[in-house]
Amino acid sequence: MKHTKPARLSAAAVIGAVALTACGGDGEGGADGAGEIEEVHLRVAWWGSDHRHANTEAIIDDFTEEHPHITIDGEFNDWTGYQDTLATQVASGDAPDVVQLDDEFIREYADRGALLELTDVDTSGIDPTIVEGGQSEGVQYAIPTGVNALVMMANPELFEEAGVEMPDDTTWTWEEFIDVSSTIQEETGAYGTNNPIAQTLMVWLRQQDKGLFTEDGQLGIEADDAAEYFAFLEELVEEGALPSASEMAEEESAVMEDSLIATHRSAMGMSWTNQLPALTEASGVELVPLRFPSPTGQAEDNGLWFKNTMLMGATSGTDHPEEAQLFIDHFINSVDAGMHNLMDRGLPSNEEVREAVVEEVDGQDLVVAELVDALGGEITSAEPMPPVGFTGISDELSLRSQDVFFGRMDADEAGESFVDAANRILE
C-alpha cells in the first residue's frame, strides 16, 4: 500500500520544509534546482490485527498530507511472519526505514548495529522510566508507543460465590492472597490464579530489590534466589492458590478462550493490562484488574513496572534518518495519531496524547487506562532491556517450574539447574 501525496508545494511550504530535506537519494527524485525539495520515500513496517493495519494507514495518510514531499510504503504482517521477515531483511541489508519493535528484540538488533540512534525524536512528554524502555546500554534505539503492566485479573462472581470481599489491592500482602485463594478454592473449586510466567518471577524479584537481569544483559540472580522462588510456587500449589501441575502444563498451550480465568477455573489470572477487554469478552464477566500483592502491603512495593506494548524504531541503513525520525516523532507525539491508535498499542506513552485518548475511551479500556495512569505514581524504575536469549530463558523457567510441580526436582535442584541453563544461554 503506497501512500502518495502531490509533490507540488506552495512557496511557504517549500521554505518551511527545506530543513527536512533528505541526506541521501533512493531514486525517488532529487533536488535539481534551488529551493526545490527532494522527494523522499520511506518504508514503514508493523505487525498486528486488521484494526491496527487500518489505524496505521490513517496515521500515514495524516503524516504524508502534512509532509507532501514524503511518500510511504507500508509493510504489514502477522506477528510470526513479521519477525521472520524483519530478521531476513536485516540480514540482507534490505530492512524498512521505520520498524515496529518488541522490547525483546531491541538489544539483539542494537548489538548487531541494525538500529539507528534516535537523537531527533522529542521525548519530553514521556515519563523517563518509559523512555528508558527503548534504550540499550543508555542509547535510545526505539520509542515506546504505549505501556501496560502485569496485573491480577479478578473474577468478581467467583469472589461473591465464595463469600470473599474483593481485596484492597493497594494494601494486600502475599499472605492475604494465599488466604483469599484458599477460601475461594474451598468454596468454589476454582484456584486462586493461573500459571505463572517469566514476568511473574521478575515481579517477585523486584519486590525484593533484585532483578532477573542486569543493565548489561547478564543474569542478576543466584541459584538460591531461584530456589526461593520455586519454593514459593510450591507453597501456592499446596494452598490452592495455583492449579495442579497437570492443569498448569495444559494451560501452557491453551488459547485465551480456554484459559483458566476465561473458563472460571481460577478466580484471578496474571495477565497484561491491555488484555483486559479481550479476557472480559472471553469470560463473559466484567473482570477487575488488581495490583500484585506485596510482601509489605505497600503499593509502592508491588514490584510492577511499565512494559512496552511495542516500540517504534528506525534501521541504521536508512537513507533518510531525519525523515524516519520525523515520522516516529509524529507517531508518538501527535494527538491525531493517538486518536487513530487509541489503546491498540497500549496506553499512549506521551502524556498529552494519553489525556486525549482517556477522554475518548470507555468500558474496560477506560478501566485499564485509569489503572495504568494510577500506577505511574508507584512505579519508580524501568526493567532492564531483555537480553538476547530471553525466550530460551523463559522456556527454561517454565520447564524447571514443571519439574518442581511434578516432583521431578526439589526447589534447590531446580534453582541451580535454571541458573546454570540461563547463564549458558547468555554466554
CSV table of C-alpha atoms in Angstrom, one decimal:
chain,number,residue,atom,x,y,z
A,1,MET,CA,0.0,0.0,0.0
A,2,LYS,CA,1.6,3.2,-1.2
A,3,HIS,CA,0.5,6.5,0.2
A,4,THR,CA,1.5,9.2,-2.3
A,5,LYS,CA,0.6,12.8,-2.0
A,6,PRO,CA,1.1,15.5,-4.6
A,7,ALA,CA,4.7,16.8,-4.7
A,8,ARG,CA,3.6,20.4,-5.7
A,9,LEU,CA,4.1,22.8,-2.8
A,10,SER,CA,3.3,26.4,-2.1
A,11,ALA,CA,6.3,28.8,-1.7
A,12,ALA,CA,5.7,29.0,2.0
A,13,ALA,CA,5.6,25.2,2.3
A,14,VAL,CA,8.9,25.0,0.4
A,15,ILE,CA,10.6,27.4,2.6
A,16,GLY,CA,9.3,25.8,5.8
A,17,ALA,CA,10.3,22.3,4.7
A,18,VAL,CA,13.8,23.0,3.5
A,19,ALA,CA,15.2,21.8,6.8
A,20,LEU,CA,13.6,18.4,6.2
A,21,THR,CA,15.4,17.6,3.0
A,22,ALA,CA,16.9,14.1,2.9
A,23,CYS,CA,20.5,13.5,3.3
A,24,GLY,CA,20.6,10.9,0.5
A,25,GLY,CA,18.7,9.8,-2.5
A,26,ASP,CA,17.0,6.5,-3.3
A,27,GLY,CA,15.9,7.1,-6.9
A,28,GLU,CA,12.7,8.6,-5.9
A,29,GLY,CA,13.7,12.1,-7.0
A,30,GLY,CA,16.2,14.8,-6.2
A,31,ALA,CA,16.8,18.5,-5.7
A,32,ASP,CA,17.5,19.8,-9.2
A,33,GLY,CA,17.1,23.4,-8.5
A,34,ALA,CA,17.5,25.9,-5.7
A,35,GLY,CA,14.5,25.9,-3.3
A,36,GLU,CA,13.1,22.5,-4.6
A,37,ILE,CA,12.7,19.8,-2.1
A,38,GLU,CA,13.9,16.3,-2.7
A,39,GLU,CA,11.2,13.7,-2.7
A,40,VAL,CA,11.7,11.1,0.0
A,41,HIS,CA,10.5,7.5,0.0
A,42,LEU,CA,10.2,5.6,3.3
A,43,ARG,CA,9.2,2.1,4.1
A,44,VAL,CA,7.4,1.5,7.4
A,45,ALA,CA,6.7,-2.0,8.8
A,46,TRP,CA,4.5,-3.2,11.5
A,47,TRP,CA,2.6,-6.3,12.7
A,48,GLY,CA,-0.9,-6.7,14.2
A,49,SER,CA,-4.6,-7.1,13.6
A,50,ASP,CA,-6.6,-5.7,10.7
A,51,HIS,CA,-7.7,-3.0,13.0
A,52,ARG,CA,-4.2,-1.9,13.7
A,53,HIS,CA,-3.4,-2.1,10.0
A,54,ALA,CA,-6.2,0.4,9.3
A,55,ASN,CA,-5.1,2.7,12.2
A,56,THR,CA,-1.6,2.8,10.9
A,57,GLU,CA,-2.6,3.6,7.4
A,58,ALA,CA,-4.7,6.5,8.7
A,59,ILE,CA,-1.6,7.8,10.6
A,60,ILE,CA,0.5,7.5,7.5
A,61,ASP,CA,-2.1,9.4,5.5
A,62,ASP,CA,-2.1,12.3,8.0
A,63,PHE,CA,1.7,12.4,8.0
A,64,THR,CA,2.1,12.4,4.3
A,65,GLU,CA,-0.5,15.1,3.9
A,66,GLU,CA,1.5,17.3,6.3
A,67,HIS,CA,4.7,16.4,4.6
A,68,PRO,CA,3.9,16.1,0.9
A,69,HIS,CA,7.5,15.5,-0.2
A,70,ILE,CA,7.5,12.2,1.7
A,71,THR,CA,5.8,9.0,0.4
A,72,ILE,CA,5.5,5.9,2.5
A,73,ASP,CA,5.1,2.3,1.6
A,74,GLY,CA,3.6,0.2,4.4
A,75,GLU,CA,4.7,-3.4,5.1
A,76,PHE,CA,2.2,-5.2,7.2
A,77,ASN,CA,2.3,-8.8,8.6
A,78,ASP,CA,1.1,-11.0,11.4
A,79,TRP,CA,3.5,-11.5,14.5
A,80,THR,CA,5.3,-14.6,13.3
A,81,GLY,CA,5.6,-13.5,9.7
A,82,TYR,CA,6.7,-10.1,10.7
A,83,GLN,CA,9.6,-11.2,12.9
A,84,ASP,CA,10.8,-13.8,10.4
A,85,THR,CA,10.6,-11.3,7.5
A,86,LEU,CA,12.4,-8.5,9.5
A,87,ALA,CA,15.2,-10.8,10.5
A,88,THR,CA,15.8,-11.8,6.9
A,89,GLN,CA,15.6,-8.1,5.7
A,90,VAL,CA,18.1,-7.0,8.4
A,91,ALA,CA,20.5,-9.8,7.5
A,92,SER,CA,20.3,-9.0,3.8
A,93,GLY,CA,20.6,-5.2,4.2
A,94,ASP,CA,17.1,-4.6,2.9
A,95,ALA,CA,15.3,-3.5,6.1
A,96,PRO,CA,12.5,-1.0,6.1
A,97,ASP,CA,13.3,2.6,7.2
A,98,VAL,CA,10.9,2.5,10.2
A,99,VAL,CA,10.0,-0.6,12.1
A,100,GLN,CA,7.7,-1.6,14.9
A,101,LEU,CA,9.6,-3.5,17.6
A,102,ASP,CA,9.1,-5.6,20.6
A,103,ASP,CA,11.4,-4.9,23.5
A,104,GLU,CA,12.6,-8.5,23.5
A,105,PHE,CA,14.4,-7.9,20.2
A,106,ILE,CA,15.8,-4.4,20.6
A,107,ARG,CA,19.1,-5.5,22.3
A,108,GLU,CA,19.7,-8.1,19.6
A,109,TYR,CA,19.2,-5.7,16.7
A,110,ALA,CA,21.1,-3.0,18.5
A,111,ASP,CA,24.1,-5.3,19.2
A,112,ARG,CA,24.2,-6.1,15.5
A,113,GLY,CA,24.3,-2.4,14.6
A,114,ALA,CA,20.9,-2.6,12.9
A,115,LEU,CA,19.1,0.2,14.7
A,116,LEU,CA,19.5,3.9,14.3
A,117,GLU,CA,20.2,6.0,17.4
A,118,LEU,CA,17.2,8.3,17.8
A,119,THR,CA,18.6,11.8,18.5
A,120,ASP,CA,15.8,13.8,16.9
A,121,VAL,CA,12.6,12.4,18.4
A,122,ASP,CA,11.1,14.5,21.2
A,123,THR,CA,10.7,12.5,24.4
A,124,SER,CA,10.0,15.4,26.7
A,125,GLY,CA,6.3,14.5,27.0
A,126,ILE,CA,7.1,10.9,28.1
A,127,ASP,CA,7.9,9.7,31.6
A,128,PRO,CA,11.7,9.0,31.8
A,129,THR,CA,11.0,5.4,33.1
A,130,ILE,CA,9.1,4.8,29.9
A,131,VAL,CA,11.7,6.4,27.7
A,132,GLU,CA,14.3,4.1,29.2
A,133,GLY,CA,12.4,1.1,27.9
A,134,GLY,CA,13.6,1.9,24.4
A,135,GLN,CA,17.3,2.1,25.4
A,136,SER,CA,20.1,-0.4,25.2
A,137,GLU,CA,23.2,0.5,27.2
A,138,GLY,CA,22.0,4.1,27.5
A,139,VAL,CA,21.4,4.6,23.8
A,140,GLN,CA,17.9,5.4,22.6
A,141,TYR,CA,17.1,3.0,19.8
A,142,ALA,CA,13.3,3.0,20.0
A,143,ILE,CA,10.4,4.9,21.5
A,144,PRO,CA,7.6,3.0,23.3
A,145,THR,CA,4.2,3.6,21.7
A,146,GLY,CA,2.4,2.8,24.9
A,147,VAL,CA,2.7,0.8,28.1
A,148,ASN,CA,1.0,-1.9,30.1
A,149,ALA,CA,1.6,-3.7,33.3
A,150,LEU,CA,1.2,-7.3,34.6
A,151,VAL,CA,-1.7,-7.5,37.0
A,152,MET,CA,-4.2,-9.9,38.5
A,153,MET,CA,-7.5,-10.0,36.6
A,154,ALA,CA,-10.1,-10.9,39.2
A,155,ASN,CA,-13.5,-12.5,38.6
A,156,PRO,CA,-16.0,-10.8,41.0
A,157,GLU,CA,-18.6,-13.5,40.5
A,158,LEU,CA,-16.3,-16.1,42.0
A,159,PHE,CA,-15.3,-13.8,44.9
A,160,GLU,CA,-19.0,-13.3,45.6
A,161,GLU,CA,-19.8,-17.0,45.3
A,162,ALA,CA,-17.0,-17.8,47.9
A,163,GLY,CA,-18.2,-15.0,50.2
A,164,VAL,CA,-14.9,-13.2,49.9
A,165,GLU,CA,-14.6,-9.5,49.5
A,166,MET,CA,-12.5,-8.1,46.7
A,167,PRO,CA,-9.2,-7.1,48.2
A,168,ASP,CA,-7.8,-3.6,48.5
A,169,ASP,CA,-5.0,-4.0,46.0
A,170,THR,CA,-3.1,-1.0,47.4
A,171,THR,CA,-2.6,-2.7,50.7
A,172,TRP,CA,-2.8,-6.5,50.3
A,173,THR,CA,0.0,-8.9,51.0
A,174,TRP,CA,1.0,-12.3,49.8
A,175,GLU,CA,-0.4,-13.8,53.0
A,176,GLU,CA,-3.7,-12.3,52.2
A,177,PHE,CA,-3.5,-13.5,48.7
A,178,ILE,CA,-3.0,-17.1,49.9
A,179,ASP,CA,-5.8,-16.8,52.4
A,180,VAL,CA,-8.2,-15.5,49.8
A,181,SER,CA,-7.2,-18.1,47.3
A,182,SER,CA,-7.6,-20.9,49.8
A,183,THR,CA,-11.1,-19.8,50.7
A,184,ILE,CA,-12.1,-19.5,47.1
A,185,GLN,CA,-10.7,-22.9,46.3
A,186,GLU,CA,-12.6,-24.5,49.2
A,187,GLU,CA,-15.9,-22.8,48.5
A,188,THR,CA,-16.0,-22.8,44.7
A,189,GLY,CA,-13.3,-25.3,43.5
A,190,ALA,CA,-11.7,-22.5,41.5
A,191,TYR,CA,-8.0,-21.8,42.0
A,192,GLY,CA,-6.5,-18.5,43.2
A,193,THR,CA,-4.7,-17.7,39.9
A,194,ASN,CA,-3.2,-19.2,36.8
A,195,ASN,CA,0.1,-20.5,35.6
A,196,PRO,CA,3.0,-18.1,36.4
A,197,ILE,CA,5.2,-16.7,33.6
A,198,ALA,CA,8.7,-15.4,33.4
A,199,GLN,CA,7.4,-11.9,34.3
A,200,THR,CA,5.9,-13.3,37.5
A,201,LEU,CA,9.4,-14.1,38.7
A,202,MET,CA,10.5,-10.6,37.6
A,203,VAL,CA,7.8,-9.0,39.7
A,204,TRP,CA,8.7,-11.2,42.7
A,205,LEU,CA,12.4,-10.3,42.4
A,206,ARG,CA,11.7,-6.6,42.1
A,207,GLN,CA,9.7,-6.8,45.4
A,208,GLN,CA,13.0,-7.9,47.0
A,209,ASP,CA,15.0,-5.1,45.3
A,210,LYS,CA,16.5,-7.6,42.9
A,211,GLY,CA,16.3,-8.1,39.2
A,212,LEU,CA,16.3,-11.1,36.9
A,213,PHE,CA,18.7,-9.3,34.5
A,214,THR,CA,21.4,-6.6,34.9
A,215,GLU,CA,21.6,-3.5,32.8
A,216,ASP,CA,24.3,-5.1,30.6
A,217,GLY,CA,22.1,-8.1,29.9
A,218,GLN,CA,23.6,-10.6,32.3
A,219,LEU,CA,21.7,-12.8,34.8
A,220,GLY,CA,21.0,-10.8,38.0
A,221,ILE,CA,20.3,-13.7,40.4
A,222,GLU,CA,22.0,-16.7,42.1
A,223,ALA,CA,20.7,-20.2,42.4
A,224,ASP,CA,19.5,-19.5,46.0
A,225,ASP,CA,17.2,-16.7,44.6
A,226,ALA,CA,15.7,-19.0,42.0
A,227,ALA,CA,15.3,-21.8,44.6
A,228,GLU,CA,13.4,-19.5,47.0
A,229,TYR,CA,11.0,-18.6,44.1
A,230,PHE,CA,10.4,-22.2,43.3
A,231,ALA,CA,9.7,-22.9,46.9
A,232,PHE,CA,7.2,-20.0,47.0
A,233,LEU,CA,5.4,-21.5,44.0
A,234,GLU,CA,5.2,-24.9,45.7
A,235,GLU,CA,3.5,-23.2,48.7
A,236,LEU,CA,1.0,-21.6,46.3
A,237,VAL,CA,0.1,-25.0,44.8
A,238,GLU,CA,-0.3,-26.6,48.3
A,239,GLU,CA,-2.6,-23.7,49.4
A,240,GLY,CA,-4.8,-23.9,46.3
A,241,ALA,CA,-3.5,-20.5,45.0
A,242,LEU,CA,-2.1,-22.3,41.9
A,243,PRO,CA,-3.6,-25.2,39.9
A,244,SER,CA,-2.4,-28.7,39.8
A,245,ALA,CA,0.8,-29.5,37.9
A,246,SER,CA,-1.1,-31.1,35.0
A,247,GLU,CA,-3.5,-28.2,34.7
A,248,MET,CA,-0.7,-25.7,34.6
A,249,ALA,CA,1.1,-27.7,31.9
A,250,GLU,CA,-2.1,-27.8,29.8
A,251,GLU,CA,-2.5,-24.1,30.0
A,252,GLU,CA,0.9,-23.5,28.5
A,253,SER,CA,-0.6,-24.1,25.1
A,254,ALA,CA,-4.2,-23.0,25.7
A,255,VAL,CA,-5.8,-20.2,23.7
A,256,MET,CA,-7.2,-17.3,25.6
A,257,GLU,CA,-10.8,-18.6,25.4
A,258,ASP,CA,-9.7,-21.9,27.1
A,259,SER,CA,-7.5,-20.3,29.8
A,260,LEU,CA,-8.3,-20.8,33.5
A,261,ILE,CA,-9.5,-17.3,34.0
A,262,ALA,CA,-11.7,-17.2,30.9
A,263,THR,CA,-13.4,-20.5,31.9
A,264,HIS,CA,-13.9,-19.6,35.5
A,265,ARG,CA,-11.5,-22.2,36.8
A,266,SER,CA,-9.4,-19.6,38.5
A,267,ALA,CA,-10.6,-16.5,40.4
A,268,MET,CA,-7.7,-14.5,39.2
A,269,GLY,CA,-5.4,-14.5,36.2
A,270,MET,CA,-2.0,-13.0,35.8
A,271,SER,CA,-2.2,-11.0,32.6
A,272,TRP,CA,-1.2,-7.8,30.9
A,273,THR,CA,-3.5,-4.8,31.3
A,274,ASN,CA,-4.1,-4.4,27.6
A,275,GLN,CA,-5.6,-7.9,27.5
A,276,LEU,CA,-8.4,-6.9,29.9
A,277,PRO,CA,-11.1,-6.2,27.2
A,278,ALA,CA,-10.4,-9.5,25.4
A,279,LEU,CA,-10.4,-11.5,28.6
A,280,THR,CA,-13.6,-9.9,29.7
A,281,GLU,CA,-15.2,-10.8,26.4
A,282,ALA,CA,-13.9,-14.4,26.6
A,283,SER,CA,-15.0,-14.9,30.2
A,284,GLY,CA,-18.4,-13.2,29.9
A,285,VAL,CA,-17.6,-11.3,33.2
A,286,GLU,CA,-16.5,-7.8,33.8
A,287,LEU,CA,-13.1,-8.7,35.2
A,288,VAL,CA,-11.4,-6.3,37.7
A,289,PRO,CA,-7.6,-5.7,37.3
A,290,LEU,CA,-5.7,-5.8,40.6
A,291,ARG,CA,-2.2,-4.8,41.5
A,292,PHE,CA,0.0,-7.7,42.6
A,293,PRO,CA,0.2,-8.4,46.3
A,294,SER,CA,3.4,-7.2,48.0
A,295,PRO,CA,5.5,-8.5,51.0
A,296,THR,CA,4.8,-5.3,52.9
A,297,GLY,CA,1.3,-4.3,51.9
A,298,GLN,CA,2.6,-1.1,50.4
A,299,ALA,CA,1.6,-0.3,46.9
A,300,GLU,CA,5.0,1.1,46.0
A,301,ASP,CA,6.5,-2.3,46.9
A,302,ASN,CA,4.3,-4.3,44.5
A,303,GLY,CA,7.2,-4.7,42.0
A,304,LEU,CA,5.3,-3.7,39.0
A,305,TRP,CA,6.8,-1.9,36.1
A,306,PHE,CA,5.6,-0.5,32.8
A,307,LYS,CA,6.2,-2.9,29.9
A,308,ASN,CA,6.3,-1.5,26.5
A,309,THR,CA,3.4,-2.9,24.5
A,310,MET,CA,5.6,-2.1,21.4
A,311,LEU,CA,8.1,0.4,20.2
A,312,MET,CA,8.9,2.4,17.0
A,313,GLY,CA,12.5,2.5,15.8
A,314,ALA,CA,14.5,3.2,12.6
A,315,THR,CA,17.1,1.0,11.0
A,316,SER,CA,20.7,2.1,10.7
A,317,GLY,CA,20.8,1.5,6.9
A,318,THR,CA,18.1,4.1,6.2
A,319,ASP,CA,19.0,6.7,3.5
A,320,HIS,CA,16.7,9.2,5.3
A,321,PRO,CA,17.4,9.2,9.1
A,322,GLU,CA,15.9,12.7,9.6
A,323,GLU,CA,12.6,11.8,7.9
A,324,ALA,CA,12.4,8.4,9.6
A,325,GLN,CA,12.7,10.1,12.9
A,326,LEU,CA,10.2,12.8,11.9
A,327,PHE,CA,7.7,10.1,11.2
A,328,ILE,CA,8.4,8.4,14.6
A,329,ASP,CA,8.0,11.7,16.3
A,330,HIS,CA,4.6,12.2,14.7
A,331,PHE,CA,3.6,8.6,15.5
A,332,ILE,CA,4.4,9.0,19.2
A,333,ASN,CA,3.7,12.7,19.9
A,334,SER,CA,0.8,13.7,17.7
A,335,VAL,CA,-2.6,13.7,19.3
A,336,ASP,CA,-4.1,13.0,15.9
A,337,ALA,CA,-2.0,9.8,15.6
A,338,GLY,CA,-3.0,8.9,19.2
A,339,MET,CA,-6.7,9.2,18.3
A,340,HIS,CA,-6.2,6.8,15.5
A,341,ASN,CA,-4.3,4.3,17.7
A,342,LEU,CA,-6.4,4.9,20.8
A,343,MET,CA,-5.2,2.0,23.1
A,344,ASP,CA,-4.4,-0.5,20.3
A,345,ARG,CA,-0.7,-0.1,21.0
A,346,GLY,CA,-1.1,0.3,24.8
A,347,LEU,CA,-1.9,3.3,26.9
A,348,PRO,CA,-0.1,6.1,25.0
A,349,SER,CA,3.4,6.9,26.3
A,350,ASN,CA,3.1,10.6,25.5
A,351,GLU,CA,1.2,12.2,28.4
A,352,GLU,CA,-0.7,14.8,26.3
A,353,VAL,CA,-1.8,12.1,23.8
A,354,ARG,CA,-2.8,9.9,26.8
A,355,GLU,CA,-5.1,12.5,28.2
A,356,ALA,CA,-6.8,12.9,24.9
A,357,VAL,CA,-7.2,9.1,24.5
A,358,VAL,CA,-8.5,8.6,28.0
A,359,GLU,CA,-11.3,11.1,27.4
A,360,GLU,CA,-12.3,9.1,24.3
A,361,VAL,CA,-12.4,5.5,25.5
A,362,ASP,CA,-14.9,3.9,27.8
A,363,GLY,CA,-15.7,0.5,29.3
A,364,GLN,CA,-12.8,-1.9,30.1
A,365,ASP,CA,-10.5,0.3,28.0
A,366,LEU,CA,-11.2,3.1,30.4
A,367,VAL,CA,-10.6,0.8,33.4
A,368,VAL,CA,-7.2,-0.1,32.0
A,369,ALA,CA,-6.3,3.5,31.3
A,370,GLU,CA,-7.2,4.6,34.8
A,371,LEU,CA,-5.3,1.8,36.5
A,372,VAL,CA,-2.1,2.3,34.4
A,373,ASP,CA,-2.3,6.0,35.0
A,374,ALA,CA,-2.6,5.4,38.7
A,375,LEU,CA,0.4,3.0,38.6
A,376,GLY,CA,2.5,5.9,37.3
A,377,GLY,CA,2.8,7.3,40.9
A,378,GLU,CA,4.0,3.9,42.2
A,379,ILE,CA,6.4,2.7,39.6
A,380,THR,CA,9.9,4.2,40.2
A,381,SER,CA,12.2,2.2,37.9
A,382,ALA,CA,12.2,0.5,34.5
A,383,GLU,CA,13.0,-3.1,33.9
A,384,PRO,CA,16.3,-3.6,32.0
A,385,MET,CA,16.0,-4.4,28.4
A,386,PRO,CA,15.6,-8.2,28.0
A,387,PRO,CA,18.8,-9.8,26.8
A,388,VAL,CA,19.3,-11.8,23.6
A,389,GLY,CA,18.1,-15.3,24.6
A,390,PHE,CA,15.2,-14.1,26.8
A,391,THR,CA,12.8,-16.5,25.1
A,392,GLY,CA,15.1,-19.5,25.8
A,393,ILE,CA,15.4,-18.4,29.4
A,394,SER,CA,11.6,-18.2,29.7
A,395,ASP,CA,11.3,-21.7,28.4
A,396,GLU,CA,13.9,-23.0,30.9
A,397,LEU,CA,12.0,-21.3,33.7
A,398,SER,CA,8.8,-23.0,32.6
A,399,LEU,CA,10.5,-26.4,32.4
A,400,ARG,CA,12.1,-26.1,35.8
A,401,SER,CA,8.8,-25.0,37.3
A,402,GLN,CA,7.1,-28.0,35.9
A,403,ASP,CA,9.9,-30.2,37.3
A,404,VAL,CA,9.1,-28.8,40.7
A,405,PHE,CA,5.3,-29.1,40.4
A,406,PHE,CA,5.6,-32.8,39.2
A,407,GLY,CA,8.1,-33.7,41.9
A,408,ARG,CA,11.0,-34.4,39.5
A,409,MET,CA,13.2,-31.8,41.2
A,410,ASP,CA,13.1,-30.1,44.6
A,411,ALA,CA,13.3,-26.3,44.7
A,412,ASP,CA,17.1,-26.2,45.3
A,413,GLU,CA,17.8,-28.5,42.4
A,414,ALA,CA,15.5,-26.5,40.1
A,415,GLY,CA,17.1,-23.3,41.2
A,416,GLU,CA,20.6,-24.5,40.4
A,417,SER,CA,19.5,-26.0,37.1
A,418,PHE,CA,17.7,-22.9,36.0
A,419,VAL,CA,20.6,-20.5,36.8
A,420,ASP,CA,23.1,-22.8,35.0
A,421,ALA,CA,20.9,-23.0,31.9
A,422,ALA,CA,20.3,-19.3,31.9
A,423,ASN,CA,24.0,-18.5,32.1
A,424,ARG,CA,24.7,-20.8,29.3
A,425,ILE,CA,22.1,-19.1,27.1
A,426,LEU,CA,23.6,-15.7,27.9
A,427,GLU,CA,27.2,-16.7,27.1
